[in-house]
Structure formats: C-alpha cells, structure tokens
Coordinates of C-alpha atoms and ligand atoms in Angstrom, one line a residue:
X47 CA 23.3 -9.2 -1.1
X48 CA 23.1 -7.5 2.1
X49 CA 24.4 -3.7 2.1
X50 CA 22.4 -2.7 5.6
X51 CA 21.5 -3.4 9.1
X52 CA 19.1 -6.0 8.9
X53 CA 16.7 -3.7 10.9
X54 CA 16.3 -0.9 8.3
X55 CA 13.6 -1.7 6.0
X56 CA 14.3 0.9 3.4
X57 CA 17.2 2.5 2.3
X58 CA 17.6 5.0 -0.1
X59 CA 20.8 6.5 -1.9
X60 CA 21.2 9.6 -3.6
X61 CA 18.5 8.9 -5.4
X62 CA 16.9 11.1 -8.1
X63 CA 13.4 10.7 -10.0
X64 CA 12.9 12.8 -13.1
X65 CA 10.2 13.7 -15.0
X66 CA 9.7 15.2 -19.0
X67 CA 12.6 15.9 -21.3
X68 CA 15.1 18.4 -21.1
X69 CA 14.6 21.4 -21.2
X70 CA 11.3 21.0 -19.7
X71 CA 11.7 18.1 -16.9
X72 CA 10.9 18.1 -13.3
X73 CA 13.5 16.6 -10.8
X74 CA 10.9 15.4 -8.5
X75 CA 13.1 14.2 -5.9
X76 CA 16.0 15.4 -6.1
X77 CA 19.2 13.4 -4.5
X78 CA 17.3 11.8 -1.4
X79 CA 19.0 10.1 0.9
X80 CA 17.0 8.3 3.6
X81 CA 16.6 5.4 5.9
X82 CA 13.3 3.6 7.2
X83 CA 13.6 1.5 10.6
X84 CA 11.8 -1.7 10.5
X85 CA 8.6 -1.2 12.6
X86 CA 8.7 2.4 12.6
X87 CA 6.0 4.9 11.7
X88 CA 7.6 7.0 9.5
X89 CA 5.9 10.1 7.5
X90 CA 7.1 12.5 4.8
X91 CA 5.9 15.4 5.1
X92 CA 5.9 18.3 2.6
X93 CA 3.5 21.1 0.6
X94 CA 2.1 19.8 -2.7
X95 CA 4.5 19.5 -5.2
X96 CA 7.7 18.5 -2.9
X97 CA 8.1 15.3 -4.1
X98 CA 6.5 13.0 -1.6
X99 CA 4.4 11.3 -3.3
X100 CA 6.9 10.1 -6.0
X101 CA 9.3 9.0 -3.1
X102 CA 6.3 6.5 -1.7
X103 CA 5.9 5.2 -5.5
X104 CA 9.5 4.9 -6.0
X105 CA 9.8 3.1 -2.7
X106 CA 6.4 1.2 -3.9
X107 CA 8.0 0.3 -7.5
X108 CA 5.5 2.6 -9.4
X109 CA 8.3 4.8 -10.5
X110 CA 12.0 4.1 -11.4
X111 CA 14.5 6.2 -10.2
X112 CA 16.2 8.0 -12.6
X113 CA 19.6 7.6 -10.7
X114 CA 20.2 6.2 -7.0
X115 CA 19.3 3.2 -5.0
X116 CA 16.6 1.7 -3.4
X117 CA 16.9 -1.3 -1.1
X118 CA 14.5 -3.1 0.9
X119 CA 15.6 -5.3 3.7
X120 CA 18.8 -4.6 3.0
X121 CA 18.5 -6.1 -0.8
X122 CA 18.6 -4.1 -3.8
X123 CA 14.9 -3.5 -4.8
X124 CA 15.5 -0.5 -7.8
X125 CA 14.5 -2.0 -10.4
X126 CA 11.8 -4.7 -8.7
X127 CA 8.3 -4.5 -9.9
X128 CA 5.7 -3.3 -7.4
X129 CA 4.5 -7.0 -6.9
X130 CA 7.8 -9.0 -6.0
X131 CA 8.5 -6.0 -3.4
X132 CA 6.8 -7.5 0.4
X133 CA 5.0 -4.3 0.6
X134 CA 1.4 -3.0 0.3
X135 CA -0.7 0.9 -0.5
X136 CA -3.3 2.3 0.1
X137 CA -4.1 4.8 -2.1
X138 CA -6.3 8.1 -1.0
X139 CA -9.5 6.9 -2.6
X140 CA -8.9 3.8 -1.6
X141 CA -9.6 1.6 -4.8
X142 CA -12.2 -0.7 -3.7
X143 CA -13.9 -2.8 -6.0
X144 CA -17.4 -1.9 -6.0
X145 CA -19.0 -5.0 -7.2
X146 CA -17.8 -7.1 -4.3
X147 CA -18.5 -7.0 -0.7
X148 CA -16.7 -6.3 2.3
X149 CA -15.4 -9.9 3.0
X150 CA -14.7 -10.2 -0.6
X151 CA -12.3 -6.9 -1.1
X152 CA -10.1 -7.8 1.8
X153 CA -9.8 -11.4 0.8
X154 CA -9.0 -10.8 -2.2
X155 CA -5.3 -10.6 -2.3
X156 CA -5.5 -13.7 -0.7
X157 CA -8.0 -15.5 -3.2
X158 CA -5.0 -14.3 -6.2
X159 CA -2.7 -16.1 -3.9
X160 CA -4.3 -19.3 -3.9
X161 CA -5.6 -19.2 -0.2
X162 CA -8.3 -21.3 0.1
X163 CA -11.9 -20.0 1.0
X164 CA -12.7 -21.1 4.3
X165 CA -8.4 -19.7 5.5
X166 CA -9.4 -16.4 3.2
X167 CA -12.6 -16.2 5.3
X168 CA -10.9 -16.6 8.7
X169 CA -7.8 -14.1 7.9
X170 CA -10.1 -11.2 6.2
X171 CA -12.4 -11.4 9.0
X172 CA -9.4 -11.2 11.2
X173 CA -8.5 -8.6 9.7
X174 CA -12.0 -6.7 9.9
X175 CA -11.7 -7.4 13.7
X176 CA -8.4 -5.3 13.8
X177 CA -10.0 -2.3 12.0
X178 CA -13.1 -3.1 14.1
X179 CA -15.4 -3.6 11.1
X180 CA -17.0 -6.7 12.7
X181 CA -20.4 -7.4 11.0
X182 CA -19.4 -5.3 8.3
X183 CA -18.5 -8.1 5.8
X184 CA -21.4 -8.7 3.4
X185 CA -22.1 -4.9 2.8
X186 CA -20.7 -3.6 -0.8
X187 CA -18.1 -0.3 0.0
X188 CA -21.3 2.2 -1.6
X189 CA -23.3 0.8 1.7
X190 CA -20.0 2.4 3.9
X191 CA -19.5 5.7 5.3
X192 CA -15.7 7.3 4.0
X193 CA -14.4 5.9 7.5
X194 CA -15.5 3.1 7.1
X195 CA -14.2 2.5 3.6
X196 CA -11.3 3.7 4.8
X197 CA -10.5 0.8 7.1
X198 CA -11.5 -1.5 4.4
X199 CA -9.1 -0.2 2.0
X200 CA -6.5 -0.7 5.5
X201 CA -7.8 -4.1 6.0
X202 CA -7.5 -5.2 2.2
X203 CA -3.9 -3.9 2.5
X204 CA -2.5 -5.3 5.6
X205 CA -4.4 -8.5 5.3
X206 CA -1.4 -10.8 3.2
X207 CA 1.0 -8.9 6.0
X208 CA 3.0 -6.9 4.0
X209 CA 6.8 -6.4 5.7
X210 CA 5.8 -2.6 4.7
X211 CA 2.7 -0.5 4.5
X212 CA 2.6 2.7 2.0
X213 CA 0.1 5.0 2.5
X214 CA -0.6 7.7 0.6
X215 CA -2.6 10.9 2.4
X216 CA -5.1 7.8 2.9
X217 CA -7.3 10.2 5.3
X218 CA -7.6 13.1 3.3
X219 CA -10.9 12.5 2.5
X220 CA -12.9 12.6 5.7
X221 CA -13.9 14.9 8.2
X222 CA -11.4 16.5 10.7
X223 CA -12.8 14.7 13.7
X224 CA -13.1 11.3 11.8
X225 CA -9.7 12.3 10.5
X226 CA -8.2 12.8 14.3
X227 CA -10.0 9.5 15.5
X228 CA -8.4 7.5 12.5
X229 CA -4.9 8.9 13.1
X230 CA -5.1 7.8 16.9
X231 CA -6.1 4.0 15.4
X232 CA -4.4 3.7 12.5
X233 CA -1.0 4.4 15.3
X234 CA -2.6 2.0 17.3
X235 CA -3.4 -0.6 14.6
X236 CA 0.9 -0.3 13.4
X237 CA 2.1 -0.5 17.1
X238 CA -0.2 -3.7 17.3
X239 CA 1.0 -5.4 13.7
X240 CA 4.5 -4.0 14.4
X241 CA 4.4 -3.3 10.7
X242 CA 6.5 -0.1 8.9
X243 CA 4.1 2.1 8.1
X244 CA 5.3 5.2 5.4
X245 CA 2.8 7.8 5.5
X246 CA 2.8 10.3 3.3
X247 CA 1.0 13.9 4.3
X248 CA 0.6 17.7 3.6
X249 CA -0.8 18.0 7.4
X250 CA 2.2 18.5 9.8
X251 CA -0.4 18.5 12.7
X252 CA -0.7 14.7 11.4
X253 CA 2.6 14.0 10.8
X254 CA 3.4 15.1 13.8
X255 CA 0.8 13.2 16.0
X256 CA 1.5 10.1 14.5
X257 CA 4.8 9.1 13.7
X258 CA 8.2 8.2 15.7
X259 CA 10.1 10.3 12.8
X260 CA 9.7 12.9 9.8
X261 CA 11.0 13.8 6.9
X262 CA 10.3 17.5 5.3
X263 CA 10.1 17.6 2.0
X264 CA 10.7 20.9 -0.3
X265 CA 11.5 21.1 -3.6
X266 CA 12.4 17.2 -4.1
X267 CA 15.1 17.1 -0.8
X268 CA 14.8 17.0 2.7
X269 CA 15.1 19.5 4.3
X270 CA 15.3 17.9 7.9
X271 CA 14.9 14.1 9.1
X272 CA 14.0 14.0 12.7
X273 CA 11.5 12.8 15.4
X274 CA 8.6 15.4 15.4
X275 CA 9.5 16.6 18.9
X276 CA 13.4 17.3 17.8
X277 CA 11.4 18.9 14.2
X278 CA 9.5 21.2 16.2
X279 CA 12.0 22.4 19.2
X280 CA 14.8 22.4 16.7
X281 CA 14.0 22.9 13.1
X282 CA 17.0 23.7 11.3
X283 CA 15.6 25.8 8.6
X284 CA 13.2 28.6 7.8
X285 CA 11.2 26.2 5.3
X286 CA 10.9 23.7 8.6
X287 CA 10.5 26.4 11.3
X288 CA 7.2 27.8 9.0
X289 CA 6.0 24.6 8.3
X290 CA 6.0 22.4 11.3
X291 CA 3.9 24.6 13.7
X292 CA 4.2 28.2 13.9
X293 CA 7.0 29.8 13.9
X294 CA 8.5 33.9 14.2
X295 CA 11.6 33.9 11.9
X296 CA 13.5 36.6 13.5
X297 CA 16.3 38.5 11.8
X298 CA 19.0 38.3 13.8
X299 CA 20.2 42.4 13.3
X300 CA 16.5 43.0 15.2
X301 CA 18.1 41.2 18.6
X302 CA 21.8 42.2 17.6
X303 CA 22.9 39.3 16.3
X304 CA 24.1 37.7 13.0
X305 CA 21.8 35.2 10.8
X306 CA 17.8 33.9 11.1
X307 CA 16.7 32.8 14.3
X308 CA 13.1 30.7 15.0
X309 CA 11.2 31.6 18.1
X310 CA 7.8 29.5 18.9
X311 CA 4.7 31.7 19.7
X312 CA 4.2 30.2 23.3
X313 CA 7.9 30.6 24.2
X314 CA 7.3 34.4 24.4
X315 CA 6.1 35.8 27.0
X316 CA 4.5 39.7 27.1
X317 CA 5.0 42.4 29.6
X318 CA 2.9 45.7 29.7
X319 CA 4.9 49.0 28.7
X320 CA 8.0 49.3 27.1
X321 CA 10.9 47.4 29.1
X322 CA 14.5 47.1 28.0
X323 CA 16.8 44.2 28.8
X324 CA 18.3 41.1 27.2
X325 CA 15.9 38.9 25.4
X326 CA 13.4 41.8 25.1
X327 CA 12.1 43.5 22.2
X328 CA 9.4 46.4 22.5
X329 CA 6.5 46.6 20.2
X330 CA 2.3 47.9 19.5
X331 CA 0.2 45.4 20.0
X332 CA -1.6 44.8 16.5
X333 CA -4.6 42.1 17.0
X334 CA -6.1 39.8 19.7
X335 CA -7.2 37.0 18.5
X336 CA -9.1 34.5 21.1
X337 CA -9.1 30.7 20.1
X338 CA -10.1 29.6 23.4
X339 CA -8.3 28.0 25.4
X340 CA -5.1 30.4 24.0
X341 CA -5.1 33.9 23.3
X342 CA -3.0 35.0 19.9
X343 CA -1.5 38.2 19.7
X344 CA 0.0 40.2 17.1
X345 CA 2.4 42.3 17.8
X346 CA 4.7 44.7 15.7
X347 CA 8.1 45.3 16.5
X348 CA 10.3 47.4 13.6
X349 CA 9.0 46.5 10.3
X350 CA 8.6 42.5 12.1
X351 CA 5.1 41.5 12.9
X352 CA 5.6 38.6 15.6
X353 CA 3.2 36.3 17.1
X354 CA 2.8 35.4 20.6
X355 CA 0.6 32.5 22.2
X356 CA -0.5 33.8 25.5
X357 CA -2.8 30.8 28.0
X358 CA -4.4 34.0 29.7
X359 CA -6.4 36.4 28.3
X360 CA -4.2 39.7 28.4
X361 CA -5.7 42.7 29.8
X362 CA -3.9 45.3 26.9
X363 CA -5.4 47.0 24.4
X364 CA -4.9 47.0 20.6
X365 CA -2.4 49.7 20.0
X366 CA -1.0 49.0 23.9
X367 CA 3.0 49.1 24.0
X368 CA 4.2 46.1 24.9
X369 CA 7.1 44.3 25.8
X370 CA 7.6 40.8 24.4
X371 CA 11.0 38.6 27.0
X372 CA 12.1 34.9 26.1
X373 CA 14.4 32.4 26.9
X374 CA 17.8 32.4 25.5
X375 CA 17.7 28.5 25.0
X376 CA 14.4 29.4 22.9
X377 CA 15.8 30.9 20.1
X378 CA 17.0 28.5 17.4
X379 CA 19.6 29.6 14.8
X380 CA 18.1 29.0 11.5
X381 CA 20.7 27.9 8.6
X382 CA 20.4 28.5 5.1
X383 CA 17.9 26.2 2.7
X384 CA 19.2 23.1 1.5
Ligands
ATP185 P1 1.0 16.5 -3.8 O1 0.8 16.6 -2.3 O2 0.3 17.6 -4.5 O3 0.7 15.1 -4.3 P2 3.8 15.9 -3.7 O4 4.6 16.5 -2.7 O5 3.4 14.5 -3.5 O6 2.5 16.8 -4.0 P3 4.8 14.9 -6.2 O7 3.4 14.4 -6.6 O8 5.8 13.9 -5.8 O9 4.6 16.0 -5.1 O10 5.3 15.8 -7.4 C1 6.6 16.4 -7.4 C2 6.8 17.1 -8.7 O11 6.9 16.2 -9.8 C3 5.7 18.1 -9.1 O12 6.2 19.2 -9.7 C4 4.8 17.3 -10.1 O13 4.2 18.1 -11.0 C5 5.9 16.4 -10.8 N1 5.4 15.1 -11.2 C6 4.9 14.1 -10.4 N2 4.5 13.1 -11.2 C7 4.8 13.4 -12.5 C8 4.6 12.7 -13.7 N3 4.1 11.5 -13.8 N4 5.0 13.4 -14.8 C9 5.5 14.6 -14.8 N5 5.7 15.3 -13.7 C10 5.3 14.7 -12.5

C-alpha cells in the first residue's frame, strides 16, 4: 500500500510514544508529525530528555508507538519488527563484538545472511575502504582507538546497504577535534552511498554542520523543522532562537513593540556614547570577553543583559556607555511555544 511520494523514506503521523502507567507516564513524543526525504541527512536535534531518542527507535522498530503511524517507503511499517524494516543503527557505544576481528564484525551481518566467505570478504573490505580503515581488518576493536571503532561500528552498519541509516549521538564519545573530523566524513561518506542518514544529537553546532534539514525537539514535539540555515536566521521560537546558536530574546516593550523578538549577536553592531535613533538601544557595557578571532560583549540595557559579537577588538571600557544599532530585517518575531 502506497500512502506517499515514493521519494520520502519516512513518514510519520501524529504519532505518540508513551511510557509508565497513568498517573505517572511519560509522553515521550508527543504527536510528531514528520517527513524524511530519501537520501537526505536529516538530524533531530533536542536537549536530553526531548524525545529524540525514542523517535529514532520508534522509526528503528525498538519501540511501538502508542498511537500514530510510521511508514517507510511509503508502506506502513508501525508495527514491523526492527529486522524486516531495510534499515540499520549505530548505537553510541557502538556494540562491537569483542571476540572477533575487524573483518569479522563488519561481515558479519552478511555471514547471518548467508553470504558466502570469499563475497563477505570482498564487500566488508569494501566497506573498510569507504571508512578508510584499509589494513585494519585482522585487529580485534580493543586494539582501536574510539575513532577508529567508530568507523567500524559505521562500516558493520552500512555494509548489507540499509535503504536507511539510524544513528544515534554515534560521536559522542570522542574528542572534539576527532569529533569535527568525523562529522566532515561521515557527510561525505552519506553524500557518497546516497544513503538516508537520521542522526540524532544534543550538539546543534553538529546538527547544524552536517545535515540538509533539522528537527528541534522539546518536550516530545517539534518545535521547528527546517534546513539549518532557515533554523538559525529564522527560528520561530524562543526554545529554537536559545538553542540553535546564540541568541538575545528581546522583549518587544524594550524597542516599542508588541511580542518576543530574536536578534543574533553578530547582527548588532556597537557605537560609542549614548545615540538615539531607530533600531538603537543605549546601554553599560558589562564584560569583554576575547575568544579570538571575535570579541564578546555584554552589555546591559534596562533590566536586559544583551550580547553582541563584535570581529574587532573594541576600544571601550567596562562600564563605557554604549550604543548597540541593527538591521530592521534582523529582528525575528518570536511566537509562542508549541
Ligand atoms: P537523551 O539525549 O538524554 O537521550 P532524548 O531527547 O533522547 O534524551 P528520550 O531518551 O527520547 O530523550 O526520552 C524522552 C523521555 O522519555 C524522557 O523523559 C525519558 O525519561 C523517557 N523515557 C525514555 N525511554 C523510557 C523508557 N523505556 N521507560 C520510561 N521512560 C522513558
């Protein structure tokens, strides 16, 4: 039974997933609604506790949905165990067996399957190739660095092609530089296979880098669904402006004006003394913070403290009056939570 476009790999319908008995249960997701393209990179994003993680295991088949629909491929997968769905996880600490060796744990969906040895040989060490672990197949995973046990865990996943790969915070383990060089190849690695990948993260910076869209979880819903550019020039709430990047949230009496408003950091510029005028609003200058390449400064304005990213080193003093002038088109109205 087809009930979507034949490119949307996963579709999801009102659904809900929850936890405990009444009066003590947990609506972990909470009447999601949500559509995966096939080949895309898509990552859901979201503090601990939002729900992501059951969404990936109800799209996975390790949950059921307590109400709602789940279709793969445009055929109704709800109530599909994890291993009739065409899809594939890797977990965050990666699961591999520690008795066998390299070669062995990435053929070995394959070896379940029937493949015989010497085709199991050529498509795991294929397979290595693409994670560029070549050489790497005889060692057992405790002879590995984390990285590298990370791209085994990739490589035992993707190697009996999965229409879909889940992957669940699978680089929260390492290093932030090991972590930055995996996001770059793990995109790379998808654009190559042309496989959906569904990431799941608590690192915007990540999501953000990586994937062609978003969704924000809070409190079991989305709160916004976009590509990251449109997430972070246009977040639609207060939850999303805080959370993906930096963001003032500006009442709007403070500027004359009704409602929340976001303002980014770097869309503000400063001006010394006080100066009145549209778009401005005068303040102390609180703090200077120097990060390098950008200069942070905090800056009090009413009972507001705003923050403003500056790419020159500003020659005020803390305690300085300042004036802080934007763009109109920089404000964003904010609207209320979900
Ligand atoms: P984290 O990043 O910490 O994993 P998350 O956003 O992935 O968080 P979930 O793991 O999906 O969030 O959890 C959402 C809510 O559901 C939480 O309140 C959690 O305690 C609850 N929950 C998740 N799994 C279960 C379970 N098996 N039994 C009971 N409650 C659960």
């Amino acid at each position: 039974m087809t009930n979507s476009v034949p490119n949307t790999a996963v579709k999801l319908e009102d659904v809900v997933c929850t936890f405990g008995i009444p009066p003590k249960e947990t609506r972990a997701v909470d009447h999601v609604n949500l559509e995966i393209k096939a080949g895309e990179f898509f990552s859901l994003l979201g503090p601990s506790g939002s729900g992501k993680t059951t969404c990936l295991r109800l799209i996975g088949g390790f949950e059921r949905p307590s109400a709602g629909k789940i279709s793969l491929f445009g055929t109704d997968a709800s109530r599909l165990p994890p291993y009739q769905r065409e899809l594939n996880t890797v977990f965050q600490d990666y699961a591999l067996f520690p008795h066998m060796n390299v070669l062995e744990n990435v053929g070995y969906a394959l070896m379940v399957r029937g493949v015989a040895k010497t085709e199991r040989v050529k498509r795991a060490d294929a397979m290595l190739e693409a994670v560029k672990l070549t050489g790497f197949g005889m060692r057992k995973p405790a002879q590995l660095s984390g990285g590298q046990r990370q791209r085994v865990a990739l490589a035992r996943a993707l190697v009996n092609r999965p229409k879909i790969l889940l992957l669940d915070e699978p680089l929260g383990a390492l290093d932030l530089k090991l972590r930055e060089e995996m996001q770059i190849e793990l995109k790379a690695l998808q654009r190559g296979l042309g496989i959906t990948f569904i990431f799941v993260t608590h690192d915007q910076g990540e999501a953000l880098s990586m994937s062609d869209r978003v969704a924000v979880f809070n409190n079991g819903k989305i709160e916004q669904l976009d590509s990251p550019k449109a997430l972070y020039d246009s977040p639609r709430t207060e939850f999303v402006a805080r959370f993906v990047g930096s963001a003032n949230v500006i009442p709007g009496n403070l500027i004359g004006r009704t409602g929340m408003y976001a303002l980014r950091p770097e869309n503000i510029a400063v001006l010394e003394g006080s100066q009145i005028g549209a778009n401005r609003l005068q303040g102390e200058l609180l703090d200077i913070h120097f990060l390098g390449s950008l200069t942070r400064l905090e800056v009090r304005v009413g009972n507001e403290c705003l923050t403003t990213m500056q790419s020159t080193s500003p020659t005020f003093e803390r305690g300085a009056r300042i004036t802080l002038e934007w763009q109109d088109s920089s404000l964003r109205k904010l609207e209320e939570a979900v």
